[in-house]
Amino acid sequence: MSPTASDRPGPGPTPPAPAAPAYLDAATLARLIDAPRAVDVLARALAAGEVDPEDDTPRLFAPARAGAEFLMMPSAGRSTAGVKVLTLTPGNPRAGHPTVQGLYILFDADTMAPVALVEAAELTLIRTSATTVMAARHLLAAKRHPAGEAPERPTTDLPTATARRVVVFGTGPQARRHISCLTAVLAPEDIAVAGRRPEAVEAVAAQARADGAPARPARGDVAAEVAAADLVICVTSSPTPLFDGAAVADDAVVCAVGVHGPGKRELPADLILRSDLVVEGRASAMRESGNLLAARTAQQWAEDPRPLANLADLAAGRFTPRPGCPAVFSGVGMAWEDLVLVTHAHHQYRRSRPAP
């Protein structure tokens, strides 16, 4: 006997509609994760082994109109996954628009449901400066101790360091944000700002002073400023080296994060070859770091008996600098950095919301 309509199983309960993703605009994101916290969150995630830069997904580029390009940066973690979708439009500043624009989409790792949308230009400013300053803090702390004399410390303890004299190359939004971040974390006594256009240099230095940073335009011979610096930070779009590598002191730290792509570099080959090196991830550096690839081929780097250290090595205390050598951090930007910071910010956002 055939079952009647009433005997047939129904479709089951209707699943609840997913909650609308939260939207974190630039002001909300900046409130949820300030510069010192962003630096610490990245360092703790690396030191605890929560992320491995070598497991990160390569980012994807595609051409857009009028010389612009799309950039997509996916990454997956233990509890969340995410993708940043950006447009990079080099000609925008001349028309009064930002170069970098886009959104970050955060997903729950179990259901892959979107849980947050985040303004990506502010996120990029936060994560790039935080990554640079985190690397600088660890390198400066490591260089205080000769090889083999680094103090034992739990990996969850974060180092402390200061940079007395700093030179920042660049006058764009990233230069401004790096000055703010390093001032909050490294407490420098003097920051010299260097750039191609004196009026832009003065504007950046003046704004930084208004915000409490000890900033000024670089004086006269930039090589002399570099020679006197404990820390040099490069955040430019220059396709060619910014200074003579011989000017860098043997005990200095240099961080170059302004460009990506094998055909662009901010640092000269002689500086790369005489320095202790740290990269965000070895694989990403061999794809995109012109600073390294102009000095040696990827095959030559792979054959070097001193393997490149990555940020996980640095944060976990597995990097020991050699006496008498500068230390260089060369970064190109990686997706895991965005995921770590957005996950933290979203957690803070949920904690701050009133219970329903």
Short mmCIF file of C-alpha atoms in Angstrom, two decimals:
data_model
loop_
_atom_site.label_atom_id
_atom_site.label_comp_id
_atom_site.label_asym_id
_atom_site.label_seq_id
_atom_site.Cartn_x
_atom_site.Cartn_y
_atom_site.Cartn_z
CA MET A 1 0.00 0.00 0.00
CA SER A 2 1.44 3.35 -1.04
CA PRO A 3 1.95 5.92 1.72
CA THR A 4 -0.40 8.85 1.72
CA ALA A 5 0.92 12.41 1.59
CA SER A 6 0.52 12.70 5.35
CA ASP A 7 2.67 9.57 5.87
CA ARG A 8 5.63 10.86 3.89
CA PRO A 9 8.48 12.46 5.86
CA GLY A 10 8.53 16.23 5.71
CA PRO A 11 11.47 18.37 4.75
CA GLY A 12 12.50 18.83 8.40
CA PRO A 13 12.82 22.01 10.41
CA THR A 14 13.83 25.13 8.58
CA PRO A 15 17.38 26.09 9.59
CA PRO A 16 17.65 29.48 11.26
CA ALA A 17 18.67 32.32 9.04
CA PRO A 18 22.33 33.21 9.56
CA ALA A 19 23.03 36.41 11.42
CA ALA A 20 24.05 39.35 9.28
CA PRO A 21 27.82 39.89 9.31
CA ALA A 22 29.04 42.66 11.57
CA TYR A 23 30.58 45.65 9.80
CA LEU A 24 33.73 47.11 11.32
CA ASP A 25 34.48 50.48 9.74
CA ALA A 26 37.87 52.18 9.98
CA ALA A 27 37.10 54.04 13.21
CA THR A 28 35.72 50.92 14.91
CA LEU A 29 38.71 48.83 13.86
CA ALA A 30 41.17 51.44 15.13
CA ARG A 31 39.31 51.55 18.46
CA LEU A 32 39.31 47.78 18.86
CA ILE A 33 43.01 47.21 18.16
CA ASP A 34 45.47 50.04 18.74
CA ALA A 35 49.11 49.93 17.64
CA PRO A 36 50.76 48.38 20.74
CA ARG A 37 48.05 45.73 20.96
CA ALA A 38 48.35 44.90 17.27
CA VAL A 39 52.13 44.41 17.66
CA ASP A 40 51.62 42.13 20.67
CA VAL A 41 48.80 40.10 19.08
CA LEU A 42 50.95 39.28 16.05
CA ALA A 43 53.97 38.39 18.19
CA ARG A 44 51.98 36.11 20.50
CA ALA A 45 50.31 34.30 17.61
CA LEU A 46 53.71 33.57 16.07
CA ALA A 47 55.47 32.65 19.30
CA ALA A 48 52.68 30.27 20.34
CA GLY A 49 52.69 28.53 16.97
CA GLU A 50 49.13 29.57 16.17
CA VAL A 51 50.22 30.54 12.66
CA ASP A 52 53.00 29.35 10.37
CA PRO A 53 53.98 31.86 7.67
CA GLU A 54 55.13 29.02 5.43
CA ASP A 55 51.61 27.54 5.34
CA ASP A 56 49.98 30.75 4.12
CA THR A 57 48.18 30.89 0.78
CA PRO A 58 49.92 32.89 -1.96
CA ARG A 59 48.12 36.09 -2.74
CA LEU A 60 46.50 36.58 -6.11
CA PHE A 61 46.87 39.52 -8.47
CA ALA A 62 44.69 40.39 -11.45
CA PRO A 63 44.74 43.46 -13.70
CA ALA A 64 42.00 46.07 -13.48
CA ARG A 65 41.31 49.12 -15.60
CA ALA A 66 43.55 52.18 -15.99
CA GLY A 67 46.70 50.64 -14.57
CA ALA A 68 45.00 49.46 -11.37
CA GLU A 69 45.05 45.89 -10.11
CA PHE A 70 43.01 43.59 -7.91
CA LEU A 71 44.69 41.89 -4.97
CA MET A 72 43.11 38.95 -3.13
CA MET A 73 44.65 37.53 0.06
CA PRO A 74 43.00 34.38 1.48
CA SER A 75 44.09 32.70 4.71
CA ALA A 76 42.66 29.99 7.00
CA GLY A 77 43.24 29.57 10.73
CA ARG A 78 41.98 27.34 13.52
CA SER A 79 38.74 29.16 14.30
CA THR A 80 38.38 31.62 11.43
CA ALA A 81 39.21 32.07 7.78
CA GLY A 82 39.23 35.21 5.71
CA VAL A 83 40.02 36.94 2.48
CA LYS A 84 41.05 40.53 1.83
CA VAL A 85 39.96 41.97 -1.51
CA LEU A 86 41.73 45.18 -2.51
CA THR A 87 42.10 47.48 -5.44
CA LEU A 88 45.49 49.15 -5.89
CA THR A 89 45.27 52.31 -8.02
CA PRO A 90 48.62 54.15 -8.24
CA GLY A 91 47.12 57.25 -9.89
CA ASN A 92 44.44 57.81 -7.25
CA PRO A 93 46.39 60.17 -4.94
CA ARG A 94 46.68 62.74 -7.72
CA ALA A 95 42.87 62.86 -7.83
CA GLY A 96 42.49 62.93 -4.05
CA HIS A 97 41.57 59.26 -3.63
CA PRO A 98 43.40 56.53 -1.69
CA THR A 99 45.67 54.11 -3.50
CA VAL A 100 44.41 51.13 -1.48
CA GLN A 101 40.69 50.40 -1.12
CA GLY A 102 38.71 47.28 -0.33
CA LEU A 103 37.06 44.98 2.18
CA TYR A 104 38.04 42.05 4.38
CA ILE A 105 35.56 39.18 4.79
CA LEU A 106 35.92 37.08 7.96
CA PHE A 107 34.37 33.58 8.02
CA ASP A 108 33.68 31.08 10.79
CA ALA A 109 36.08 28.19 10.09
CA ASP A 110 33.53 25.45 10.92
CA THR A 111 30.52 26.63 8.91
CA MET A 112 32.35 29.01 6.55
CA ALA A 113 29.57 31.53 7.16
CA PRO A 114 30.66 35.17 6.88
CA VAL A 115 30.71 36.78 10.31
CA ALA A 116 32.27 40.20 9.64
CA LEU A 117 33.11 42.71 6.94
CA VAL A 118 36.03 45.00 7.70
CA GLU A 119 37.25 48.18 6.02
CA ALA A 120 40.47 46.95 4.43
CA ALA A 121 42.48 50.14 3.87
CA GLU A 122 42.61 50.85 7.61
CA LEU A 123 43.32 47.18 8.27
CA THR A 124 46.28 47.30 5.87
CA LEU A 125 47.70 50.38 7.61
CA ILE A 126 47.36 48.71 11.02
CA ARG A 127 48.80 45.34 10.08
CA THR A 128 51.71 46.58 7.96
CA SER A 129 52.99 48.99 10.59
CA ALA A 130 52.41 46.47 13.40
CA THR A 131 54.31 43.75 11.54
CA THR A 132 57.23 46.09 10.85
CA VAL A 133 57.45 47.35 14.43
CA MET A 134 57.09 43.83 15.83
CA ALA A 135 60.04 42.70 13.69
CA ALA A 136 62.05 45.80 14.65
CA ARG A 137 61.37 45.30 18.37
CA HIS A 138 62.51 41.66 18.28
CA LEU A 139 65.60 42.46 16.19
CA LEU A 140 66.62 45.37 18.41
CA ALA A 141 66.19 43.20 21.50
CA ALA A 142 68.16 40.33 19.95
CA LYS A 143 71.03 42.62 18.98
CA ARG A 144 71.49 43.71 22.59
CA HIS A 145 72.90 40.25 23.32
CA PRO A 146 75.93 38.71 21.55
CA ALA A 147 75.51 35.36 19.83
CA GLY A 148 74.88 32.59 22.34
CA GLU A 149 74.14 34.99 25.21
CA ALA A 150 70.44 35.63 24.65
CA PRO A 151 68.56 35.22 27.93
CA GLU A 152 66.20 32.29 28.31
CA ARG A 153 62.58 33.38 28.32
CA PRO A 154 59.22 31.70 27.82
CA THR A 155 57.96 32.12 24.27
CA THR A 156 54.87 33.88 25.64
CA ASP A 157 57.02 36.70 27.06
CA LEU A 158 57.48 39.59 24.68
CA PRO A 159 60.80 41.44 24.44
CA THR A 160 61.21 45.09 25.24
CA ALA A 161 63.37 47.40 23.14
CA THR A 162 63.88 51.03 22.28
CA ALA A 163 65.27 52.77 19.21
CA ARG A 164 67.06 56.01 20.03
CA ARG A 165 67.48 57.42 16.51
CA VAL A 166 65.23 56.43 13.61
CA VAL A 167 65.11 57.33 9.92
CA VAL A 168 61.83 56.81 8.06
CA PHE A 169 61.90 56.89 4.25
CA GLY A 170 58.47 57.74 2.84
CA THR A 171 55.76 60.38 2.99
CA GLY A 172 52.57 58.42 2.31
CA PRO A 173 49.93 56.98 4.65
CA GLN A 174 52.13 54.03 5.59
CA ALA A 175 54.98 56.34 6.60
CA ARG A 176 52.62 58.29 8.85
CA ARG A 177 51.25 55.13 10.42
CA HIS A 178 54.69 53.61 10.94
CA ILE A 179 55.85 56.74 12.75
CA SER A 180 52.83 56.57 15.02
CA CYS A 181 53.27 52.85 15.74
CA LEU A 182 57.01 52.94 16.39
CA THR A 183 56.57 55.98 18.64
CA ALA A 184 54.01 54.11 20.75
CA VAL A 185 56.07 50.90 20.97
CA LEU A 186 59.77 51.80 20.68
CA ALA A 187 59.81 55.30 22.25
CA PRO A 188 62.46 56.85 19.96
CA GLU A 189 64.21 60.10 20.89
CA ASP A 190 64.53 61.33 17.31
CA ILE A 191 62.81 60.46 14.01
CA ALA A 192 64.19 61.87 10.75
CA VAL A 193 61.74 61.77 7.82
CA ALA A 194 63.25 61.45 4.34
CA GLY A 195 61.56 61.73 0.96
CA ARG A 196 61.85 63.14 -2.55
CA ARG A 197 59.59 66.18 -2.04
CA PRO A 198 60.57 68.59 0.76
CA GLU A 199 57.02 69.88 1.19
CA ALA A 200 55.69 66.33 1.71
CA VAL A 201 58.48 65.56 4.18
CA GLU A 202 57.69 68.69 6.18
CA ALA A 203 53.97 67.87 6.19
CA VAL A 204 54.57 64.35 7.54
CA ALA A 205 57.01 65.57 10.18
CA ALA A 206 54.68 68.37 11.28
CA GLN A 207 51.71 66.06 11.62
CA ALA A 208 53.79 63.54 13.54
CA ARG A 209 54.98 66.24 15.94
CA ALA A 210 51.39 67.32 16.47
CA ASP A 211 50.60 63.72 17.38
CA GLY A 212 53.44 63.60 19.92
CA ALA A 213 56.23 61.98 17.88
CA PRO A 214 59.78 63.46 17.97
CA ALA A 215 59.82 63.87 14.18
CA ARG A 216 61.68 66.30 11.91
CA PRO A 217 62.75 66.48 8.27
CA ALA A 218 66.03 64.74 7.50
CA ARG A 219 68.91 67.21 7.33
CA GLY A 220 71.26 67.65 4.39
CA ASP A 221 73.08 64.43 3.56
CA VAL A 222 70.65 61.56 4.10
CA ALA A 223 73.56 59.12 4.27
CA ALA A 224 74.71 60.83 7.49
CA GLU A 225 71.24 60.40 8.97
CA VAL A 226 71.28 56.70 8.04
CA ALA A 227 74.77 56.24 9.51
CA ALA A 228 73.63 57.63 12.88
CA ALA A 229 70.40 55.61 13.08
CA ASP A 230 69.63 52.61 15.27
CA LEU A 231 66.64 51.83 13.07
CA VAL A 232 65.89 52.61 9.42
CA ILE A 233 62.36 52.05 8.09
CA CYS A 234 61.57 52.11 4.36
CA VAL A 235 57.93 52.52 3.28
CA THR A 236 58.18 53.92 -0.23
CA SER A 237 57.13 52.89 -3.72
CA SER A 238 60.67 53.29 -5.04
CA PRO A 239 61.78 50.70 -7.61
CA THR A 240 65.47 51.39 -6.85
CA PRO A 241 67.57 51.47 -3.63
CA LEU A 242 67.02 54.47 -1.39
CA PHE A 243 70.55 54.83 0.02
CA ASP A 244 74.07 53.43 -0.08
CA GLY A 245 74.26 50.23 1.92
CA ALA A 246 77.70 51.15 3.26
CA ALA A 247 76.08 53.97 5.24
CA VAL A 248 74.22 51.54 7.54
CA ALA A 249 75.94 51.00 10.89
CA ASP A 250 77.03 47.47 11.78
CA ASP A 251 74.70 47.36 14.79
CA ALA A 252 71.65 48.92 13.06
CA VAL A 253 68.29 47.39 12.15
CA VAL A 254 66.71 48.09 8.76
CA CYS A 255 63.08 47.29 7.90
CA ALA A 256 61.96 47.58 4.25
CA VAL A 257 58.27 46.95 3.57
CA GLY A 258 57.20 49.48 0.96
CA VAL A 259 57.29 47.48 -2.28
CA HIS A 260 56.56 43.99 -3.50
CA GLY A 261 57.51 42.24 -6.70
CA PRO A 262 60.84 40.95 -8.03
CA GLY A 263 61.42 44.12 -10.06
CA LYS A 264 61.20 46.57 -7.15
CA ARG A 265 63.52 47.10 -4.23
CA GLU A 266 64.25 49.69 -1.56
CA LEU A 267 67.55 48.19 -0.37
CA PRO A 268 70.88 47.75 -2.20
CA ALA A 269 72.35 44.30 -2.77
CA ASP A 270 75.50 45.02 -0.75
CA LEU A 271 73.42 45.67 2.37
CA ILE A 272 71.40 42.49 1.87
CA LEU A 273 74.52 40.38 1.43
CA ARG A 274 76.30 41.64 4.57
CA SER A 275 73.27 41.53 6.88
CA ASP A 276 71.43 39.02 9.01
CA LEU A 277 68.07 38.61 7.31
CA VAL A 278 64.51 37.99 8.45
CA VAL A 279 61.53 37.69 6.10
CA GLU A 280 57.82 37.28 6.77
CA GLY A 281 57.81 33.88 5.08
CA ARG A 282 60.55 32.23 3.04
CA ALA A 283 58.19 31.17 0.24
CA SER A 284 56.57 34.60 -0.05
CA ALA A 285 59.99 36.29 -0.09
CA MET A 286 61.11 34.11 -2.98
CA ARG A 287 57.98 35.08 -4.89
CA GLU A 288 57.85 38.80 -4.20
CA SER A 289 60.88 40.27 -2.42
CA GLY A 290 62.85 42.35 -4.89
CA ASN A 291 65.16 43.32 -2.04
CA LEU A 292 66.39 39.72 -1.88
CA LEU A 293 65.96 38.63 -5.50
CA ALA A 294 68.03 41.53 -6.85
CA ALA A 295 70.91 40.38 -4.65
CA ARG A 296 70.71 36.64 -5.45
CA THR A 297 68.50 34.29 -7.42
CA ALA A 298 65.97 32.11 -5.63
CA GLN A 299 68.21 29.10 -6.36
CA GLN A 300 71.20 30.81 -4.77
CA TRP A 301 69.17 31.65 -1.68
CA ALA A 302 68.02 28.02 -1.45
CA GLU A 303 71.65 26.84 -1.56
CA ASP A 304 72.86 29.28 1.11
CA PRO A 305 74.11 27.34 4.19
CA ARG A 306 72.48 30.03 6.38
CA PRO A 307 68.75 29.55 5.72
CA LEU A 308 66.58 32.64 5.85
CA ALA A 309 64.80 33.18 9.17
CA ASN A 310 61.10 33.98 9.07
CA LEU A 311 58.98 35.91 11.56
CA ALA A 312 58.00 32.74 13.41
CA ASP A 313 61.70 32.01 14.03
CA LEU A 314 62.19 35.58 15.25
CA ALA A 315 59.16 35.62 17.56
CA ALA A 316 59.93 32.19 19.04
CA GLY A 317 63.55 33.11 19.85
CA ARG A 318 65.13 30.90 17.17
CA PHE A 319 67.01 33.78 15.54
CA THR A 320 70.41 34.90 16.84
CA PRO A 321 72.14 37.80 15.06
CA ARG A 322 75.87 37.79 14.40
CA PRO A 323 78.00 40.48 16.04
CA GLY A 324 79.11 43.22 13.67
CA CYS A 325 76.35 42.73 11.09
CA PRO A 326 73.27 44.85 10.44
CA ALA A 327 69.93 43.08 10.73
CA VAL A 328 67.41 43.49 7.91
CA PHE A 329 63.71 42.68 7.86
CA SER A 330 62.29 42.59 4.34
CA GLY A 331 58.50 42.30 4.16
CA VAL A 332 56.00 42.11 1.32
CA GLY A 333 52.73 41.68 3.26
CA MET A 334 51.03 38.34 4.01
CA ALA A 335 47.43 37.22 4.49
CA TRP A 336 47.94 35.55 7.88
CA GLU A 337 48.71 38.95 9.42
CA ASP A 338 45.29 40.29 8.39
CA LEU A 339 43.53 37.16 9.64
CA VAL A 340 45.18 37.27 13.07
CA LEU A 341 44.31 40.93 13.61
CA VAL A 342 40.76 40.77 12.23
CA THR A 343 40.00 37.68 14.34
CA HIS A 344 41.20 39.53 17.45
CA ALA A 345 39.26 42.68 16.56
CA HIS A 346 36.07 40.71 15.89
CA HIS A 347 36.43 38.93 19.22
CA GLN A 348 36.81 42.29 20.97
CA TYR A 349 33.80 43.62 19.05
CA ARG A 350 31.59 40.73 20.16
CA ARG A 351 32.70 41.16 23.78
CA SER A 352 31.82 44.85 23.66
CA ARG A 353 28.29 44.33 22.30
CA PRO A 354 25.41 44.27 24.81
CA ALA A 355 23.80 40.88 25.35
CA PRO A 356 20.53 40.41 23.39
#
